[in-house]
Coordinates of C-alpha atoms and ligand atoms in Angstrom, one line a residue:
M1 CA -13.8 31.1 78.1
K2 CA -17.1 29.7 76.8
V3 CA -19.3 31.6 74.3
I4 CA -22.7 30.5 72.9
H5 CA -23.8 32.1 69.6
V6 CA -27.5 32.2 69.2
S7 CA -29.0 32.8 65.7
V8 CA -31.9 31.7 63.5
E9 CA -29.5 31.0 60.5
C10 CA -26.3 28.9 60.5
F11 CA -24.7 27.5 57.4
P12 CA -25.1 24.6 56.4
V13 CA -28.0 24.0 58.8
A14 CA -30.2 26.7 57.3
K15 CA -29.0 29.6 55.1
V16 CA -30.8 32.6 53.6
G17 CA -27.9 35.0 53.4
G18 CA -24.7 36.3 55.0
L19 CA -25.9 35.8 58.6
A20 CA -25.7 32.0 58.0
D21 CA -22.2 32.3 56.6
V22 CA -21.0 34.3 59.7
V23 CA -22.5 32.0 62.3
G24 CA -21.4 28.9 60.4
A25 CA -17.7 30.0 60.4
L26 CA -16.9 32.4 63.2
P27 CA -17.2 29.8 66.0
R28 CA -14.7 27.4 64.3
Y29 CA -12.1 30.2 64.1
Q30 CA -12.7 31.2 67.7
R31 CA -12.1 27.7 68.8
K32 CA -8.8 27.8 66.9
F33 CA -7.8 30.6 69.2
G34 CA -8.8 28.7 72.4
I35 CA -12.3 29.9 73.0
S36 CA -15.0 27.3 73.6
S37 CA -17.4 28.6 71.1
E38 CA -20.7 26.9 70.1
V39 CA -24.0 27.6 68.3
V40 CA -27.6 27.3 69.1
C41 CA -30.1 27.5 66.3
P42 CA -33.7 26.3 65.6
Y43 CA -34.2 22.8 64.4
Y44 CA -35.7 23.2 60.9
I45 CA -36.6 20.5 58.3
T46 CA -33.6 21.0 55.9
P47 CA -31.3 18.7 54.2
F48 CA -28.8 19.1 57.0
T49 CA -31.2 18.0 59.7
K50 CA -32.3 15.1 57.5
E51 CA -28.9 13.9 56.8
H52 CA -27.2 14.1 60.2
D53 CA -27.6 12.2 63.5
F54 CA -28.5 13.9 66.7
E55 CA -28.6 13.1 70.3
V56 CA -31.1 14.6 72.7
I57 CA -29.1 16.7 75.3
F58 CA -32.1 18.3 77.0
E59 CA -35.9 17.9 77.4
G60 CA -38.0 20.5 79.0
A61 CA -40.8 23.0 78.7
F62 CA -41.3 26.8 78.9
R63 CA -44.3 29.0 79.5
Q64 CA -45.5 31.2 76.7
G65 CA -48.6 33.1 77.6
G66 CA -50.9 30.6 79.3
D67 CA -49.3 27.6 77.6
Q68 CA -46.6 25.2 78.7
I69 CA -44.6 24.4 75.5
P70 CA -42.4 21.2 75.4
F71 CA -39.1 21.2 73.5
T72 CA -35.9 19.3 73.1
V73 CA -32.3 20.4 72.4
L74 CA -30.5 18.2 69.9
K75 CA -26.8 18.0 69.4
E76 CA -25.2 17.0 66.1
K77 CA -23.2 13.8 66.9
S78 CA -20.2 13.9 64.6
D79 CA -18.9 17.4 65.1
V80 CA -19.2 17.9 61.4
L81 CA -19.0 21.7 61.6
G82 CA -15.9 21.8 63.8
F83 CA -17.9 23.3 66.7
P84 CA -20.9 22.0 68.7
I85 CA -24.2 22.8 67.0
N86 CA -27.3 22.5 69.2
L87 CA -30.7 22.7 67.6
V88 CA -33.8 23.7 69.5
H89 CA -36.7 21.5 68.5
I90 CA -40.1 22.9 69.2
P91 CA -42.8 20.7 67.4
N92 CA -45.1 22.8 65.2
I93 CA -43.4 26.0 65.9
L94 CA -39.8 25.7 64.6
D95 CA -39.7 22.4 62.7
R96 CA -40.5 24.0 59.3
E97 CA -38.9 24.0 55.9
K98 CA -38.2 27.7 55.6
V99 CA -36.6 30.1 58.0
Y100 CA -38.7 33.2 57.3
C101 CA -42.0 34.4 56.1
Y102 CA -44.5 32.7 58.4
P103 CA -47.4 34.7 59.7
D104 CA -46.7 33.7 63.3
E105 CA -43.0 34.9 63.2
A106 CA -43.3 36.7 66.5
E107 CA -44.5 33.6 68.4
Q108 CA -41.8 31.6 66.5
W109 CA -38.8 33.7 67.6
I110 CA -40.1 34.3 71.2
A111 CA -40.5 30.6 71.6
F112 CA -37.0 30.0 70.3
Q113 CA -35.6 32.5 72.8
L114 CA -37.5 31.2 75.7
A115 CA -36.6 27.6 75.0
F116 CA -32.9 28.6 74.6
L117 CA -32.9 30.4 78.0
T118 CA -34.7 27.5 79.7
W119 CA -32.0 25.2 78.4
L120 CA -29.2 27.7 79.3
R121 CA -30.6 27.9 82.9
S122 CA -30.3 24.1 83.2
L123 CA -26.6 24.0 82.4
A124 CA -24.1 23.1 85.2
K125 CA -21.7 25.7 84.0
Y126 CA -22.8 28.9 82.3
P127 CA -21.0 30.4 79.4
E128 CA -19.3 33.8 80.1
V129 CA -20.8 35.3 77.0
V130 CA -24.1 34.8 75.0
H131 CA -23.5 36.3 71.5
C132 CA -26.8 37.1 69.8
H133 CA -27.1 37.7 66.1
D134 CA -29.8 40.1 64.7
H135 CA -33.3 41.0 66.0
H136 CA -34.8 37.5 66.0
V137 CA -32.9 36.8 69.2
G138 CA -32.7 40.4 70.3
L139 CA -34.9 40.0 73.4
I140 CA -32.4 37.7 75.0
P141 CA -30.3 40.4 76.8
F142 CA -33.5 41.9 78.3
L143 CA -34.9 38.5 79.3
M144 CA -31.6 37.5 81.0
K145 CA -31.3 40.7 82.9
W146 CA -34.8 41.8 83.8
T147 CA -37.2 38.9 84.2
S148 CA -37.5 36.9 87.4
E149 CA -37.9 33.7 85.4
F150 CA -34.3 34.0 84.0
R151 CA -32.7 36.0 86.9
S152 CA -30.1 33.2 87.4
L153 CA -28.6 34.2 84.0
A154 CA -28.3 37.9 84.8
L155 CA -24.6 37.9 85.3
I156 CA -23.8 36.3 81.9
K157 CA -22.6 39.0 79.5
S158 CA -24.4 39.6 76.2
V159 CA -23.2 40.8 72.8
I160 CA -25.5 41.5 69.9
T161 CA -24.1 41.7 66.4
V162 CA -26.2 43.9 64.0
H163 CA -26.1 42.2 60.6
N164 CA -28.9 44.4 59.2
T165 CA -31.3 47.1 60.5
Q166 CA -33.8 46.9 57.6
S167 CA -35.9 44.5 59.7
Q168 CA -36.0 45.0 63.5
G169 CA -38.7 42.5 64.4
C170 CA -41.2 45.0 65.9
L171 CA -44.1 43.7 67.8
N172 CA -47.3 45.2 69.2
W173 CA -47.4 45.6 72.9
D174 CA -50.1 42.9 73.2
K175 CA -47.4 40.4 72.4
S176 CA -45.8 41.1 75.8
A177 CA -48.2 38.6 77.1
L178 CA -46.0 35.9 75.5
L179 CA -43.0 37.1 77.6
P180 CA -42.3 36.1 81.2
E181 CA -43.2 38.6 83.9
F182 CA -41.1 41.7 84.4
E183 CA -41.5 44.9 86.3
R184 CA -43.6 47.3 84.2
W185 CA -41.2 50.2 84.8
K186 CA -38.6 48.3 82.7
S187 CA -40.9 48.5 79.7
G188 CA -38.8 51.3 78.3
L189 CA -36.0 48.8 77.7
L190 CA -38.2 46.9 75.2
D191 CA -40.0 49.9 73.7
W192 CA -39.0 52.1 70.7
D193 CA -41.6 54.4 69.1
G194 CA -44.6 52.7 70.9
V195 CA -43.8 49.1 69.9
I196 CA -41.6 46.3 71.3
N197 CA -38.5 46.6 69.1
P198 CA -36.2 43.6 69.7
L199 CA -33.2 45.1 67.9
A200 CA -33.5 48.4 69.9
S201 CA -34.0 46.4 73.1
A202 CA -30.8 44.4 72.4
I203 CA -28.8 47.6 71.8
K204 CA -30.1 49.0 75.1
C205 CA -29.6 45.9 77.3
C206 CA -26.5 44.2 75.9
D207 CA -23.0 44.7 77.3
A208 CA -21.6 45.4 73.8
F209 CA -22.9 45.5 70.3
T210 CA -21.1 45.1 67.1
T211 CA -21.8 45.8 63.4
V212 CA -20.5 43.7 60.6
S213 CA -18.2 46.4 59.3
P214 CA -16.7 49.7 60.5
G215 CA -18.3 51.6 57.6
Y216 CA -21.7 50.3 58.7
F217 CA -21.1 51.3 62.3
S218 CA -20.5 55.0 61.2
E219 CA -23.5 54.8 58.8
L220 CA -25.9 53.6 61.4
Q221 CA -25.4 56.8 63.4
Q222 CA -26.9 58.7 60.4
R223 CA -29.2 56.2 58.8
A224 CA -30.6 53.2 60.8
N225 CA -34.3 53.0 59.9
G226 CA -35.3 55.1 62.9
L227 CA -32.7 53.8 65.3
E228 CA -29.9 56.4 64.5
S229 CA -30.3 58.3 67.8
L230 CA -30.1 55.1 69.7
F231 CA -26.9 54.0 67.9
R232 CA -25.4 57.5 68.6
L233 CA -26.4 57.3 72.3
E234 CA -25.0 53.8 72.8
S235 CA -22.0 54.2 70.5
L236 CA -19.4 53.9 73.4
K237 CA -20.3 50.2 73.8
G238 CA -20.4 49.6 70.0
F239 CA -17.7 48.2 67.6
G240 CA -17.4 47.7 63.9
I241 CA -15.8 44.3 63.2
L242 CA -15.5 43.4 59.5
N243 CA -16.8 39.9 58.6
G244 CA -14.4 37.4 57.3
I245 CA -14.8 34.5 54.9
D246 CA -14.5 30.8 55.6
E247 CA -11.4 30.0 53.5
H248 CA -11.8 26.2 53.8
Y249 CA -15.1 26.4 52.1
W250 CA -14.6 29.4 49.8
N251 CA -11.3 28.4 48.1
P252 CA -11.0 28.1 44.3
S253 CA -8.1 25.7 44.6
S254 CA -10.0 23.1 46.5
D255 CA -13.7 23.9 45.9
P256 CA -15.5 20.7 44.9
L257 CA -18.5 22.8 43.6
I258 CA -16.7 24.4 40.7
F259 CA -15.8 22.9 37.2
K260 CA -12.1 23.4 37.4
N261 CA -10.0 24.3 40.4
Y262 CA -7.3 27.0 40.1
S263 CA -4.9 29.0 42.2
R264 CA -3.3 32.5 41.7
S265 CA -0.8 31.0 39.3
S266 CA -3.4 29.3 37.1
V267 CA -6.2 31.9 37.5
T268 CA -6.3 32.8 33.8
S269 CA -6.8 29.3 32.4
G270 CA -8.9 28.3 35.5
K271 CA -11.4 31.1 35.1
K272 CA -11.5 30.6 31.3
A273 CA -12.5 26.9 31.8
N274 CA -15.1 27.8 34.4
K275 CA -16.6 30.5 32.3
K276 CA -16.8 28.3 29.2
S277 CA -18.5 25.6 31.3
L278 CA -21.1 27.9 32.7
C279 CA -21.8 29.8 29.5
E280 CA -22.2 26.5 27.5
K281 CA -24.6 25.3 30.1
E282 CA -26.7 28.4 29.8
S283 CA -26.3 28.7 26.0
L284 CA -24.6 32.1 26.3
Y285 CA -21.8 33.3 24.0
T286 CA -18.7 31.9 25.6
M287 CA -15.9 34.3 24.5
P288 CA -17.1 37.6 26.0
H289 CA -16.6 39.1 29.4
L290 CA -19.0 37.8 32.0
L291 CA -20.6 40.1 34.5
A292 CA -22.5 38.5 37.3
Y293 CA -25.0 39.5 40.1
I294 CA -25.8 37.2 43.0
G295 CA -28.3 38.1 45.6
R296 CA -31.8 38.7 46.8
F297 CA -34.0 40.8 44.5
V298 CA -34.7 43.6 46.9
E299 CA -34.2 47.4 46.6
E300 CA -31.7 47.3 49.4
K301 CA -29.4 45.3 47.1
G302 CA -30.1 47.7 44.2
A303 CA -31.6 44.8 42.3
D304 CA -34.3 47.1 41.0
L305 CA -31.6 48.8 39.0
L306 CA -30.6 45.6 37.1
P307 CA -33.0 45.7 34.2
E308 CA -32.0 49.4 33.3
I309 CA -28.3 48.6 33.8
I310 CA -28.6 45.6 31.5
E311 CA -30.6 47.5 28.8
E312 CA -28.0 50.3 28.8
L313 CA -25.1 47.9 28.6
F314 CA -26.7 45.8 25.8
A315 CA -27.8 48.9 23.8
S316 CA -24.5 48.6 21.9
P317 CA -24.7 45.7 19.3
S318 CA -21.3 44.4 20.3
N319 CA -21.7 41.0 21.9
N320 CA -18.5 41.0 24.0
L321 CA -20.4 41.1 27.3
C322 CA -22.8 38.6 28.8
V323 CA -24.6 38.8 32.1
Y324 CA -25.5 36.1 34.6
I325 CA -27.9 36.7 37.4
L326 CA -28.6 34.4 40.3
G327 CA -31.4 35.4 42.7
S328 CA -35.0 35.8 43.4
G329 CA -37.4 38.0 45.3
N330 CA -39.4 41.0 44.1
E331 CA -41.9 39.9 41.4
V332 CA -41.7 43.2 39.4
I333 CA -37.9 42.8 39.1
E334 CA -38.4 39.1 38.1
D335 CA -40.9 40.0 35.4
R336 CA -38.7 42.7 34.0
L337 CA -35.8 40.2 33.8
E338 CA -38.0 37.7 32.0
V339 CA -38.7 40.3 29.3
L340 CA -35.0 40.9 28.9
L341 CA -34.3 37.2 28.8
A342 CA -36.6 36.8 25.8
K343 CA -34.9 39.8 24.1
Y344 CA -31.2 38.8 24.7
P345 CA -31.2 35.0 24.9
K346 CA -27.5 34.6 24.2
R347 CA -26.3 37.5 26.3
L348 CA -28.3 37.2 29.5
A349 CA -29.0 34.1 31.7
V350 CA -31.0 34.3 35.0
F351 CA -31.5 31.5 37.5
F352 CA -34.5 32.5 39.5
G353 CA -34.0 30.9 43.0
Y354 CA -31.4 30.0 45.5
D355 CA -28.6 27.5 44.6
E356 CA -25.5 27.4 46.8
G357 CA -23.5 25.2 44.3
L358 CA -24.4 27.5 41.4
A359 CA -23.2 30.5 43.4
H360 CA -19.7 29.0 43.6
E361 CA -19.8 28.2 39.9
V362 CA -20.7 31.8 39.2
Y363 CA -17.9 33.4 41.3
A364 CA -15.4 31.1 39.6
A365 CA -16.7 31.9 36.1
A366 CA -17.4 35.7 36.4
D367 CA -14.9 38.3 35.3
L368 CA -16.8 41.1 37.1
L369 CA -19.3 40.9 40.0
L370 CA -21.8 43.7 40.3
M371 CA -23.1 45.0 43.6
P372 CA -25.3 48.1 43.1
S373 CA -26.4 48.0 46.8
K374 CA -28.2 51.0 48.4
V375 CA -27.4 49.5 51.8
E376 CA -24.7 46.9 52.5
P377 CA -23.9 46.2 56.1
C378 CA -20.8 44.2 55.1
G379 CA -21.4 42.2 52.0
L380 CA -19.8 38.9 51.5
N381 CA -20.2 38.5 47.8
Q382 CA -17.5 40.9 47.0
L383 CA -15.1 39.1 49.3
Y384 CA -15.9 35.7 47.6
A385 CA -15.6 37.4 44.2
M386 CA -12.1 38.6 45.0
K387 CA -11.1 35.2 46.4
Y388 CA -12.2 33.7 43.1
G389 CA -10.5 36.2 40.9
A390 CA -13.7 38.0 39.9
I391 CA -13.3 41.8 40.0
P392 CA -16.0 43.6 42.1
V393 CA -17.9 46.6 40.7
V394 CA -19.7 48.1 43.7
R395 CA -21.6 51.1 45.0
G396 CA -19.6 52.7 47.8
T397 CA -21.6 52.1 50.9
G398 CA -21.2 50.3 54.3
G399 CA -18.8 47.4 54.1
L400 CA -18.3 47.8 50.4
W401 CA -16.3 51.0 51.2
D402 CA -14.3 49.1 53.7
T403 CA -13.4 46.2 51.4
V404 CA -13.1 47.5 47.8
T405 CA -10.8 50.3 46.7
D406 CA -11.2 51.8 43.2
V407 CA -8.5 50.9 40.7
D408 CA -8.5 54.5 39.2
R409 CA -8.1 56.1 42.6
S410 CA -5.5 53.9 44.3
I411 CA -2.5 52.1 43.0
D412 CA -3.4 49.0 44.9
G413 CA -7.1 49.3 44.0
S414 CA -9.0 46.0 44.0
G415 CA -12.2 46.9 42.0
F416 CA -14.4 49.6 40.7
V417 CA -16.5 51.8 43.0
F418 CA -19.3 54.2 42.1
R419 CA -21.1 56.7 44.3
D420 CA -24.8 57.0 43.3
S421 CA -27.3 54.3 43.1
Q422 CA -28.3 55.2 39.6
P423 CA -28.1 52.9 36.6
S424 CA -25.9 55.4 34.7
D425 CA -23.3 55.4 37.5
A426 CA -23.2 51.6 37.6
V427 CA -22.9 51.5 33.8
N428 CA -20.0 54.0 33.8
A429 CA -18.2 51.9 36.4
I430 CA -18.8 48.7 34.4
R431 CA -17.5 50.4 31.3
R432 CA -14.4 51.4 33.2
A433 CA -14.0 47.9 34.4
L434 CA -14.5 46.5 30.9
N435 CA -11.8 48.8 29.5
T436 CA -9.4 47.6 32.2
I437 CA -10.0 43.9 31.8
G438 CA -9.6 44.2 28.1
N439 CA -5.9 44.3 28.8
A440 CA -4.6 40.9 29.7
D441 CA -1.7 42.2 31.9
K442 CA -4.0 44.5 33.9
V443 CA -6.7 41.9 34.5
K444 CA -4.1 39.4 35.7
T445 CA -2.7 41.9 38.1
L446 CA -6.1 42.8 39.4
R447 CA -7.2 39.2 39.8
N448 CA -3.9 38.4 41.7
R449 CA -4.3 41.3 43.9
G450 CA -7.9 40.4 44.9
M451 CA -7.0 36.8 45.4
S452 CA -4.1 37.7 47.8
L453 CA -6.1 40.0 50.0
D454 CA -6.5 38.6 53.5
F455 CA -10.2 38.4 54.4
S456 CA -9.9 35.3 56.6
W457 CA -11.8 35.1 59.9
D458 CA -8.5 35.0 61.8
K459 CA -8.4 38.7 62.5
P460 CA -12.1 39.3 63.2
A461 CA -12.3 36.2 65.3
N462 CA -9.6 37.7 67.5
E463 CA -11.3 41.1 67.6
Y464 CA -14.4 39.4 68.9
I465 CA -12.3 37.5 71.5
D466 CA -10.8 40.8 72.7
L467 CA -14.2 42.3 73.0
Y468 CA -15.4 39.3 75.1
R469 CA -12.4 39.8 77.4
Q470 CA -13.1 43.5 77.8
I471 CA -16.7 42.9 78.9
T472 CA -16.0 39.9 81.2
N473 CA -13.1 41.6 83.0
Ligands
LIG1 P1 -27.3 39.3 52.6 O1 -27.7 40.7 52.9 O2 -28.3 38.7 51.6 O3 -27.1 38.5 53.8 P2 -24.4 39.0 52.0 O4 -23.5 39.6 50.9 O5 -24.0 39.3 53.4 O6 -25.9 39.4 51.8 O7 -24.5 37.4 51.9 C1 -25.1 36.8 50.8 C2 -24.8 35.3 50.9 O8 -25.8 34.6 50.2 C3 -23.6 34.9 50.1 O9 -23.0 33.7 50.6 C4 -24.1 34.6 48.7 O10 -23.3 33.9 47.9 C5 -25.4 33.9 49.0 N1 -26.5 34.1 48.1 C6 -27.3 35.2 47.9 N2 -28.3 34.9 47.0 C7 -28.0 33.6 46.5 C8 -28.7 32.7 45.6 N3 -29.7 33.1 44.9 N4 -28.2 31.5 45.4 C9 -27.1 31.1 46.2 N5 -26.4 31.9 47.1 C10 -26.9 33.1 47.3

C-alpha cells in the first residue's frame, strides 16, 4: 500500500512545533511495517534545503484564478530521512524562510494544494491514501472528490489528522475564485458559518479523520472552536490515535546534542552533569532543582501563567529551585519575563527564540518540566521529558490526560497533574513534585518509570495502517 502524507511542516525540513515532529517520523515507522509511505511538503529556504541535493521529478503548472503558475517537485537524493521527501517549489509563493505569518497565507496554501494535486494526477500509479495534516492542506479531500479538474483522483481515499483546532484556516468566499471549478450546490462542503473553512471541509469530505490523542478526540466534541457539532456529527469516522516519539532522534543514550549521554542505569549522574553544564552556561545556581518550560508563548500553552507561577515559587527566599524557559511569542509575556530576569538573575534564565539543540539540552538537564496548557491536543514535550528522565508537571487536558498519571493518585504514576489553569494550582503541583524529588530514592524510581514507558511510534504507526486498511477495503 502506498500512502502520501501532505503537510506544511516536516522535521527537519521545516519545524515550528509538534506537527513537524509527527510528519518527520511517522512515515519512517510506517515503512518499517511494510507501507510505502512518503511526504510532500513545500520547498522553503531553510538549512535543510540549502544543505541537501535534490532532483527535479516533475515540472508543471496549475491554474489559480486567472493565472497559470509554474512549479516543480524536487526529491531529496540521498534518502536522508529514511522515507522519500518531495518538496513543492513554487517561486515567490512557497520559497520563503518562514513557514507561517505571511499576509498572503490563503494564496500560499491553496497554491501548495493545487500544485500537489497537479503532480499527483500525473503519477503513473496513484497512492491508495492521501494523508493530510491540519487545515493548511484541508481542502484536498474536497478538491479530489468534487472538482472536475481533479476528478481522476476521486477514488483515492483521504485521511485528515487534526493536530490543532485553534486555527482553522478560514477564508472569505471571494477566495473561492482561486479554486478550480465545482458545482455550486457543493458549496456546503466547504462552508462553515458563512466562510470557507478548510478544517471543517476536510472533516466533511475525508474518508476518516484522526486526532492526535484519544483525550483530544473526546474533548473536541465539547470544545472545538466552533466545530464541536461537526465533530459530534462525524464522530463515526473519527479516531483518536496518540502521537509517538522518534526514539532514534530523542534518546538520551545516543543524543549528540546533549552534554553527557546517559541511560536508565546512569540517569542520576547523567542528569546531574547535564544540569551543571546548562546552569553554568546560564550563570544559574547549579545545585538546586531545575524546573523547565519549553514552548510557544501563547495562552493555549498556559504561557501567560508563567510570570505569576515564577513569582509565587520564588517568593520564598530559599534558592533551591531554578527555572529555565525556552520559547517566544506573545510580547506581553516576554516583557513580564524580562522584568523577572532582572529581579532573579541567578534563579531564572530565559532563551527567547527557537533552538532545537537547546531544547534537547533542557530536557536532559531538567528535573521537572512544566506544561500549564489550557489546550493540549497531544503534547510531545511531556513525552520527551519522560524519555530524558525529567518529571512532567502538567495540567490535565487533552493528550496530557492520556500520557501522564499523577504520582499521588496512582501507584505507577509518572508525574504531577493539576486540574485548573490557575497559577496557584500549578504552584501546588510543583511543590508536591519538589517534595517528592527531594527524596533520592523516589526521584530515581520516578525517572526510571518515565524512561521505561513505551511512547515509540510502533503502536500508533500500526493503528494508522489498520485505519488505512479499513477505508481502502
Ligand atoms: P505544539 O503545539 O507547539 O506543536 P507540541 O508539544 O506538540 O506543541 O510540540 C512542540 C515541539 O516543538 C517539541 O518538539 C518541542 O521540543 C519543540 N519546541 C517548542 N518550542 C521550542 C523552542 N523555543 N525551541 C526549540 N524547540 C521548541
